[in-house]
Amino acid sequence: MAIEAKEVQAIAHLARIQVDDAAVEGYARDLSGILDFVEQMGAVDTAGVDPMAHPFDATQRLRPDEVTEPNRRDHYQAGAPAVEAGLYLVPRVVE
Amino acid sequence: MHQNTVAEIAAALRAGEVSSRELTEQLLARIEQLDPQINSLITITAEQARNAADAADARLRSGDGGPLTGVPLIHKDIFCTDGVRTTCGSRMLEPFQAPYDATVVQRMAGAGAVMLGKANMDEFAMGSSNESSYFGPVRNPWDLDAVPGGSSGGSAAAVAARLAPAATGTDTGGSIRQPAALSGICGLKPTYGRVSRYGMVAFASSLDQAGPFARTAEDLAILLGAMAGVDGRDSTSVDHVVPDYCEGLNRSIRGLRVGVPAEFFGEGLDTDVRSRVEAALKTLEGEGAELVEINLPNMELALPAYYVIAPAEASSNLARFDGVRYGHRCSEPQSLEDLYKRSRAEGFGDEVKRRILIGTYALSAGYYDAYYRKAQQVRRLVADDFRKALEKVDVLAGPTSPTPAFDIGERADDPVSMYLSDIYTLGVNLAGLPGLSVPAGFSRGRPVGLQLIGGYFDEARLLNVAHKYQQVTDWHKQVPEGFE
């Protein structure tokens, strides 16, 4: 299945990745190639087969809702690109 | 002692024949001298290693040494290390210092192992050749023009080059077994949930599993014993008893039923690899094993299913790299959206972007059922094939990878040809089974690996079979020229 340039930009927007116009063709070709071989799955009948999300079909384990970690905010924020007063800084969102 | 195994080194340390500090200095000097040829390490942790070695020596002197006390090792740079940067092979995390240790790192340190450095890898573990690393490709010690395999290529190359007796890796579709095979060493991917994923940078969470590299199955047994076990911080780790993996190594394999999947010997298998693997199977037969032809009818669907499931999970996991909390941030973002988009575009390399885009596409409205749901259904068919096969036989055996190591650059322009390197390994991840690769010979000077696949939590049996094989073969004792 061929992916067109316009679709590459739409997918890239969903993934929040800037793709330059010059690179769009290359991605369209690569993604189409990957989808082409993925299409092989279409030939097999999977009606009634339960999707398998986990090797043991396990469900998420729950623990008691208790505080187990101390507050280490400063330590965690030490690697952040921009913080102020314990807050992460980003460009203005609300005018 | 750089040619010695973990077991030999640990014995020498306990006997006081060598100190961990001496050994550590020796290997650090070797790394400095030889690693520039292969680029297997991203970060060398000399100071931490010296301190850890001194602490290990103190423990050894007080008679408190365990099977890994003072033994040097290298961690794949996907494991978070408090105070040492964790790059995951990416520009995104180039200066990143994790605020905690991964459980694997913590357990190895607790056992007294000495970390020498952090190994190069394909960016975010996405690759089969170690060419996608932001820190440059790793070269194969057996042939510097060849790739070492990937994604744990640095770990495998370092152990093959005798820069360390052991290393850790992770395996999502073959990333331990394939580089082990291409680099001529042993590598084990344990059962999904056997080893904690806490602190391991996530790629595809339903497939990722950590495991050890070494030159012998005996060493893998020692290392797995230290790594394995349930962890409250990883809800997918399984509470299953951790046996003494060394105990059964020498058990006879007489009467062992070894399934040989016909699908592992079809089109695309290199003729040299085929003949080396067939010879290895004969060797197992000579040790009393019974070879049984078996079928995994849905095997060829493993690759397409994997290349939907793994990218889908990756696209979700890698959403955390947003340029806000940690990792690379673009300069002068004009808006929040611009910040996200340019930080991610600059921080991620091509293969990572391709996989995020494919995964995003497969999960997007209108395509979910056709791709993701379909792939999960196919995953069950593949897993059922393995389950049925392992009801008839004790282990499965075949090639680890269809070809020996290929040349650097050879497959770089065609993602699908690169993916084919993992056709025999990724079904095992889809099923969640343990798999091991052991050296089984050479083709034109480049190593070939034999893959053994077992039932859930049957790592001890794989180690037993590999150990018996290594008792009567010497492929693992060969040393790459220039690394004697």
XYZ file of C-alpha atoms in Angstrom:
579
model
C 0.000 0.000 0.000
C 1.481 3.328 -1.043
C 1.677 6.192 1.395
C 1.558 9.601 -0.233
C 3.492 12.676 0.688
C 0.424 14.362 2.155
C -0.151 11.381 4.433
C 3.444 11.454 5.657
C 2.917 14.993 6.874
C -0.363 14.043 8.555
C 1.264 11.102 10.374
C 4.280 13.214 11.292
C 1.941 15.786 12.804
C 0.232 13.100 14.908
C 3.671 11.945 16.068
C 4.797 15.555 16.670
C 7.864 15.187 14.486
C 8.910 17.930 12.096
C 9.525 16.445 8.645
C 11.100 18.759 6.103
C 9.573 18.773 2.634
C 12.833 17.467 1.190
C 12.606 14.341 3.380
C 8.946 13.550 2.709
C 9.565 11.515 -0.452
C 12.100 9.294 1.304
C 9.763 8.583 4.211
C 6.861 7.941 1.823
C 8.983 5.356 0.005
C 10.293 3.683 3.168
C 6.922 3.578 4.895
C 5.245 2.217 1.768
C 7.904 -0.498 1.573
C 7.338 -1.501 5.187
C 3.547 -1.529 4.758
C 3.908 -3.627 1.597
C 5.551 -6.465 3.428
C 3.300 -6.050 6.464
C 0.360 -6.650 4.087
C 1.309 -10.373 4.000
C -0.726 -10.693 7.173
C -3.853 -9.957 5.183
C -3.620 -13.390 3.545
C -4.172 -15.284 6.794
C -7.616 -15.855 8.249
C -7.695 -14.588 11.822
C -11.451 -14.628 12.334
C -12.180 -15.615 15.914
C -8.528 -15.381 17.030
C -8.132 -13.458 20.280
C -5.603 -10.621 19.930
C -2.514 -11.330 22.063
C -1.207 -8.299 23.921
C 1.079 -10.048 26.387
C 2.913 -13.393 26.421
C 1.011 -14.614 29.478
C -2.222 -12.726 28.799
C -1.578 -11.109 32.154
C -3.519 -8.121 33.316
C -2.016 -5.149 35.081
C -1.000 -5.965 38.629
C -2.235 -3.529 41.260
C -0.531 -2.556 44.499
C -2.070 -0.919 47.569
C -2.587 2.810 47.043
C 0.099 3.889 49.485
C 2.858 6.457 49.224
C 6.093 4.560 48.595
C 8.382 7.184 47.061
C 9.736 10.310 48.720
C 9.445 13.634 46.899
C 12.625 14.022 44.826
C 11.436 16.762 42.524
C 14.658 18.754 42.509
C 16.677 15.663 41.681
C 14.333 14.721 38.832
C 14.274 18.244 37.455
C 18.066 18.538 37.454
C 18.144 17.241 33.869
C 15.256 19.306 32.530
C 16.000 21.829 29.768
C 14.262 24.729 31.578
C 12.708 24.935 35.043
C 11.779 27.746 37.389
C 10.464 27.501 40.948
C 9.960 23.756 40.527
C 7.965 24.192 37.309
C 8.863 23.097 33.766
C 9.045 26.029 31.372
C 7.549 25.882 27.875
C 6.622 28.572 25.341
C 3.469 30.502 26.202
C 0.366 28.362 25.525
C -2.428 30.719 26.644
C -2.353 34.261 25.309
C 43.293 -12.462 32.513
C 41.294 -10.878 29.697
C 40.912 -14.236 27.938
C 39.370 -15.853 30.998
C 35.707 -16.509 31.615
C 33.565 -15.058 34.381
C 33.723 -18.391 36.238
C 37.529 -18.503 36.008
C 37.926 -14.862 37.003
C 35.584 -15.228 39.981
C 37.525 -18.282 41.168
C 40.863 -16.458 40.809
C 39.486 -13.475 42.719
C 38.217 -15.646 45.565
C 41.530 -17.500 45.696
C 43.353 -14.179 45.916
C 45.389 -14.888 42.764
C 44.415 -11.521 41.359
C 42.626 -8.488 42.778
C 39.623 -6.868 41.198
C 41.580 -3.607 41.076
C 44.407 -5.229 39.072
C 41.946 -6.822 36.708
C 39.991 -3.591 36.328
C 43.155 -1.603 35.521
C 44.170 -4.247 33.007
C 40.834 -4.107 31.210
C 40.604 -0.302 31.321
C 44.028 -0.168 29.654
C 42.874 -2.685 27.082
C 39.744 -0.637 26.392
C 41.831 2.491 25.917
C 44.157 0.694 23.545
C 41.688 -1.367 21.505
C 38.244 0.177 21.660
C 39.010 2.953 19.165
C 39.116 0.192 16.530
C 35.602 -1.072 17.260
C 33.799 1.819 19.052
C 31.978 -0.552 21.395
C 31.682 1.896 24.297
C 29.847 5.211 24.545
C 31.007 6.013 28.072
C 33.968 4.617 30.013
C 33.435 4.728 33.768
C 37.037 4.375 34.951
C 36.714 6.164 38.292
C 33.525 4.380 39.321
C 35.111 1.098 38.223
C 38.185 1.658 40.403
C 36.021 2.473 43.418
C 33.778 -0.538 42.851
C 36.835 -2.776 42.391
C 38.348 -1.575 45.669
C 35.062 -2.220 47.453
C 34.906 -5.694 45.893
C 38.469 -6.409 46.993
C 37.544 -5.478 50.549
C 34.596 -7.876 50.401
C 36.790 -10.613 48.949
C 39.408 -10.116 51.684
C 36.766 -10.526 54.351
C 35.679 -13.789 52.691
C 32.345 -12.269 51.693
C 32.692 -12.671 47.914
C 29.902 -14.057 45.741
C 30.013 -15.473 42.196
C 30.310 -11.981 40.652
C 32.221 -10.059 43.307
C 34.932 -8.067 41.587
C 34.048 -9.336 38.095
C 34.190 -6.537 35.485
C 31.278 -6.075 33.134
C 29.811 -3.634 30.634
C 26.195 -2.441 30.617
C 24.311 -1.662 27.446
C 23.667 2.081 27.438
C 19.925 1.447 27.634
C 20.104 0.718 31.375
C 19.725 3.778 33.573
C 22.699 4.457 35.815
C 22.527 7.026 38.598
C 25.376 9.504 38.162
C 26.539 8.141 34.787
C 24.887 9.291 31.578
C 22.460 7.001 29.759
C 22.231 7.899 26.063
C 20.359 4.933 24.546
C 22.504 5.597 21.477
C 20.551 8.768 20.747
C 21.188 12.465 20.403
C 17.901 12.832 22.297
C 19.581 11.588 25.474
C 23.175 12.635 24.782
C 23.720 14.386 28.137
C 20.965 12.571 30.065
C 21.743 11.423 33.588
C 19.092 9.169 35.047
C 18.078 9.945 38.622
C 18.138 6.238 39.554
C 19.681 2.860 38.710
C 17.890 0.222 36.630
C 17.081 -2.931 38.604
C 19.548 -4.894 36.445
C 22.293 -2.386 37.239
C 21.399 -2.420 40.918
C 21.377 -6.219 41.093
C 24.703 -6.594 39.287
C 26.286 -3.959 41.524
C 24.761 -5.655 44.570
C 26.365 -8.922 43.451
C 29.700 -7.077 43.388
C 30.177 -6.753 39.619
C 32.337 -3.822 38.493
C 30.927 -1.657 35.669
C 33.680 -0.644 33.228
C 31.482 1.397 30.943
C 28.350 1.646 28.887
C 28.054 -0.038 25.532
C 27.187 1.449 22.177
C 23.899 0.335 20.644
C 21.453 1.048 17.858
C 19.496 4.180 18.685
C 16.723 3.267 21.153
C 17.573 -0.391 20.375
C 16.062 -0.068 16.903
C 18.346 -1.832 14.493
C 20.156 -5.050 13.679
C 23.603 -3.703 12.830
C 24.496 -1.012 15.375
C 24.705 1.484 12.516
C 21.839 3.644 13.781
C 23.754 4.814 16.871
C 24.233 8.576 17.168
C 27.708 7.721 18.501
C 28.827 5.984 15.330
C 28.752 2.388 14.160
C 30.381 -0.454 16.090
C 32.792 -2.653 14.166
C 32.932 -6.428 14.406
C 36.214 -7.599 16.035
C 36.302 -10.578 13.656
C 36.294 -8.301 10.616
C 36.419 -4.548 11.027
C 34.478 -4.067 7.764
C 31.534 -6.000 9.185
C 28.736 -5.019 11.541
C 28.642 -6.691 14.968
C 24.854 -7.113 14.763
C 22.415 -5.162 16.844
C 20.888 -3.636 18.643
C 23.203 -4.679 21.508
C 26.179 -4.497 19.129
C 28.546 -2.714 21.499
C 27.952 -5.250 24.269
C 28.599 -8.168 21.904
C 31.667 -6.616 20.257
C 33.215 -5.713 23.618
C 32.915 -9.277 24.913
C 34.186 -10.706 21.596
C 37.175 -8.310 21.731
C 37.918 -9.424 25.288
C 37.400 -5.924 26.690
C 35.236 -7.513 29.367
C 34.239 -11.103 30.183
C 30.549 -10.195 30.252
C 28.000 -7.585 29.272
C 24.304 -6.916 29.536
C 21.933 -6.406 26.635
C 18.276 -6.210 25.755
C 16.335 -8.218 23.203
C 13.063 -7.007 21.671
C 13.277 -8.911 18.369
C 16.707 -10.534 18.506
C 18.910 -7.766 19.880
C 20.878 -10.098 22.184
C 20.897 -13.327 20.160
C 21.647 -11.848 16.733
C 24.700 -9.772 17.786
C 25.896 -12.720 19.907
C 25.780 -14.872 16.766
C 27.391 -12.297 14.483
C 30.124 -11.544 17.040
C 30.905 -15.173 17.949
C 29.849 -15.176 21.606
C 26.950 -16.443 23.742
C 23.818 -14.434 24.464
C 20.612 -15.270 26.282
C 17.188 -13.690 25.992
C 15.252 -14.907 29.018
C 11.500 -15.573 29.203
C 9.466 -12.356 29.099
C 9.138 -11.241 32.736
C 12.153 -13.227 33.989
C 14.286 -10.074 34.377
C 12.963 -6.693 35.509
C 12.550 -3.972 32.897
C 12.660 -1.207 35.505
C 15.105 1.464 34.426
C 15.544 -0.030 30.948
C 14.632 2.644 28.402
C 11.433 1.238 26.894
C 11.174 0.299 23.207
C 8.296 -2.223 22.858
C 7.115 -3.074 26.334
C 5.352 -6.359 25.580
C 8.522 -7.701 23.913
C 11.525 -6.102 25.683
C 13.630 -8.362 27.875
C 17.109 -7.970 29.368
C 19.737 -10.673 29.354
C 23.460 -11.447 29.525
C 26.329 -11.821 27.041
C 29.441 -13.897 27.786
C 31.704 -16.353 26.027
C 30.331 -19.498 27.686
C 26.944 -20.864 28.693
C 28.322 -21.399 32.192
C 28.950 -17.658 32.465
C 25.453 -16.895 31.194
C 24.111 -19.124 33.969
C 26.036 -17.179 36.618
C 24.941 -13.830 35.190
C 21.282 -14.779 34.752
C 21.153 -15.963 38.361
C 22.173 -12.488 39.465
C 19.808 -10.632 37.098
C 16.599 -12.667 37.345
C 13.700 -12.364 39.732
C 10.482 -10.523 40.417
C 10.639 -6.774 41.001
C 7.867 -4.707 42.548
C 8.851 -1.823 40.294
C 8.079 -3.763 37.085
C 4.507 -5.005 37.061
C 5.306 -7.362 34.166
C 8.138 -9.131 35.974
C 6.979 -12.595 36.981
C 7.099 -14.069 40.472
C 8.627 -17.392 39.518
C 11.335 -19.183 41.485
C 14.905 -18.402 40.323
C 16.718 -21.738 40.216
C 20.469 -22.238 40.545
C 21.181 -22.075 36.815
C 24.648 -23.599 37.274
C 23.384 -26.727 38.983
C 22.156 -28.611 35.906
C 24.780 -27.447 33.400
C 26.516 -30.806 33.217
C 23.423 -32.947 33.015
C 23.539 -35.440 30.128
C 21.439 -34.540 27.119
C 20.946 -38.191 26.189
C 17.366 -38.637 25.056
C 16.758 -34.889 24.825
C 14.258 -34.171 22.079
C 15.505 -31.349 19.859
C 12.927 -29.970 17.437
C 14.308 -28.698 14.153
C 11.792 -26.308 12.582
C 11.692 -26.802 8.813
C 10.803 -23.104 8.436
C 14.242 -22.145 9.822
C 16.001 -23.833 6.902
C 14.081 -22.380 3.974
C 14.741 -19.723 1.387
C 17.063 -16.923 2.453
C 19.320 -19.075 4.630
C 22.981 -18.679 3.674
C 24.450 -22.036 2.595
C 27.451 -21.726 4.935
C 25.227 -20.898 7.889
C 23.061 -23.878 7.019
C 25.996 -26.288 6.938
C 27.479 -24.965 10.212
C 24.130 -25.235 11.972
C 23.517 -28.718 10.563
C 26.938 -29.737 11.846
C 26.052 -28.340 15.274
C 22.816 -30.348 15.275
C 24.865 -33.467 14.440
C 27.080 -32.682 17.416
C 24.025 -32.542 19.687
C 22.920 -35.846 18.178
C 26.362 -37.225 18.959
C 25.785 -36.279 22.580
C 22.647 -38.399 22.584
C 19.994 -35.879 21.613
C 17.240 -36.958 19.286
C 16.516 -34.638 16.350
C 12.847 -34.276 15.478
C 11.598 -32.396 12.445
C 8.960 -29.910 13.487
C 6.825 -27.245 11.830
C 6.016 -23.676 12.801
C 3.507 -23.009 10.009
C 2.931 -19.328 10.786
C 6.617 -18.504 11.175
C 6.825 -16.242 8.118
C 4.109 -14.047 9.587
C 6.238 -13.236 12.629
C 8.197 -10.564 10.768
C 5.205 -8.553 9.501
C 3.401 -8.881 12.867
C 6.515 -7.738 14.688
C 6.952 -4.717 12.426
C 3.473 -3.535 13.370
C 3.516 -4.362 17.088
C 7.031 -3.148 17.929
C 6.717 0.235 16.136
C 3.213 0.742 17.555
C 4.467 0.243 21.100
C 7.545 2.343 20.342
C 5.497 5.240 19.013
C 3.621 5.259 22.293
C 6.683 4.781 24.543
C 8.766 7.411 22.761
C 6.036 10.018 23.129
C 7.682 10.785 26.478
C 10.553 12.540 24.711
C 8.921 15.906 24.432
C 11.756 18.363 25.019
C 10.132 19.467 28.272
C 11.130 17.178 31.148
C 14.465 15.789 29.963
C 16.366 15.113 26.791
C 17.101 17.277 23.799
C 15.294 20.587 23.329
C 15.443 22.644 20.135
C 16.632 26.231 20.375
C 14.187 29.122 20.437
C 10.881 27.253 20.150
C 8.130 29.492 18.765
C 5.261 27.562 20.318
C 4.663 24.395 22.300
C 3.939 22.483 19.104
C 7.111 23.817 17.513
C 9.013 22.785 20.649
C 7.729 19.209 20.424
C 8.187 18.853 16.696
C 11.650 20.291 16.321
C 13.016 18.749 19.529
C 11.901 15.332 18.343
C 13.034 15.895 14.751
C 16.508 16.932 15.925
C 16.787 14.395 18.759
C 15.764 11.245 16.881
C 17.635 9.619 14.002
C 16.113 8.265 10.781
C 15.308 4.695 11.810
C 13.674 5.823 15.050
C 11.553 8.344 13.160
C 10.556 5.712 10.599
C 9.379 3.386 13.332
C 7.513 6.092 15.223
C 5.773 7.077 11.988
C 4.850 3.485 11.089
C 3.614 2.865 14.628
C 1.616 6.079 14.663
C 0.054 5.131 11.335
C -0.825 1.608 12.531
C -2.531 2.976 15.631
C -4.312 5.857 13.927
C -8.074 6.042 13.484
C -9.281 3.811 10.666
C -6.163 1.631 10.544
C -6.102 0.137 14.042
C -8.075 -3.001 13.171
C -6.302 -3.604 9.864
C -2.828 -3.356 11.354
C -2.525 -3.432 15.118
C -5.393 -5.751 15.953
C -4.521 -8.002 13.013
C -0.900 -8.162 14.141
C -1.916 -9.116 17.670
C -4.079 -11.914 16.262
C -1.187 -13.132 14.142
C 1.000 -12.916 17.245
C -1.232 -15.482 18.905
C -0.975 -17.814 15.896
C 2.825 -17.580 16.037
C 2.871 -18.177 19.804
C 0.496 -21.146 19.451
C 2.861 -22.719 16.900
C 5.695 -22.567 19.412
C 3.481 -23.885 22.202
C 2.392 -26.878 20.117
C 5.960 -27.584 18.993
C 7.243 -27.471 22.563
C 4.617 -30.017 23.609
C 6.370 -32.503 21.301
C 10.024 -31.635 21.977
C 12.185 -30.262 24.802
C 13.927 -27.484 22.872
C 13.999 -26.101 19.346
C 17.254 -25.525 17.481
C 18.241 -23.723 14.303
C 20.231 -20.776 13.012
C 20.179 -17.537 15.007
C 20.442 -15.332 11.921
C 20.113 -16.231 8.232
C 23.542 -14.827 7.287
C 26.870 -14.133 8.942
C 27.713 -10.492 9.704
C 27.190 -8.253 6.675
C 29.346 -5.289 5.687
C 28.898 -1.897 7.280
C 26.694 0.126 4.918
C 25.504 -2.906 2.965
C 21.880 -2.769 4.146
C 21.722 0.786 5.391
C 19.503 2.062 2.562
C 16.820 -0.597 2.728
C 15.021 -0.988 6.060
C 13.219 -4.164 5.018
C 16.445 -5.988 4.062
C 17.826 -5.048 7.482
C 14.726 -6.436 9.195
C 15.300 -9.838 7.544
C 18.346 -10.356 9.769
C 15.940 -11.131 12.622
C 13.543 -13.573 10.914
C 14.541 -16.468 13.192
C 14.617 -14.495 16.416
C 11.604 -12.219 16.585
C 8.962 -14.977 16.713
C 10.505 -15.951 20.054
C 9.850 -12.436 21.379
C 6.273 -12.472 20.105
C 5.738 -15.710 22.031
C 7.717 -14.477 25.079
C 9.940 -17.581 25.145
C 13.608 -17.824 26.166
C 16.236 -18.118 23.424
C 19.995 -18.528 23.443
C 22.693 -18.187 20.797
C 25.938 -20.149 21.051
C 28.947 -19.971 18.673
C 28.799 -22.759 16.070
C 31.585 -22.006 13.612
C 32.608 -19.527 10.971
C 31.805 -18.578 7.414
C 34.572 -16.749 5.535
C 36.027 -15.670 8.878
C 32.757 -14.380 10.272
C 30.986 -16.193 13.135
C 27.815 -18.292 12.913
C 25.437 -18.882 15.823
C 23.224 -21.797 16.794
C 19.933 -20.711 18.344
C 18.228 -22.771 21.050
C 14.640 -21.986 22.041
C 12.938 -23.406 25.126
C 9.635 -23.457 26.950
C 8.621 -20.676 29.343
C 11.091 -20.351 32.243
C 13.147 -23.254 30.901
C 16.374 -21.212 30.680
C 18.199 -23.879 32.726
C 17.626 -26.402 29.951
C 18.925 -24.063 27.234
C 22.017 -23.381 29.327
C 22.505 -27.111 29.875
C 22.314 -27.887 26.130
C 24.611 -24.982 25.211
C 27.098 -25.974 27.905
C 27.218 -29.582 26.736
C 27.736 -28.325 23.188
C 30.617 -26.108 24.315
C 32.224 -29.040 26.151
C 32.787 -30.781 22.811
C 33.412 -27.756 20.568
C 35.942 -24.940 20.730
C 34.351 -22.217 18.617
C 34.007 -20.049 21.717
C 37.729 -20.360 22.391
C 38.717 -18.778 19.080
C 39.975 -15.227 19.436
C 39.655 -12.512 16.782
C 42.997 -11.494 15.304
C 44.355 -8.350 16.894
C 42.435 -8.982 20.132
C 44.565 -11.821 21.563
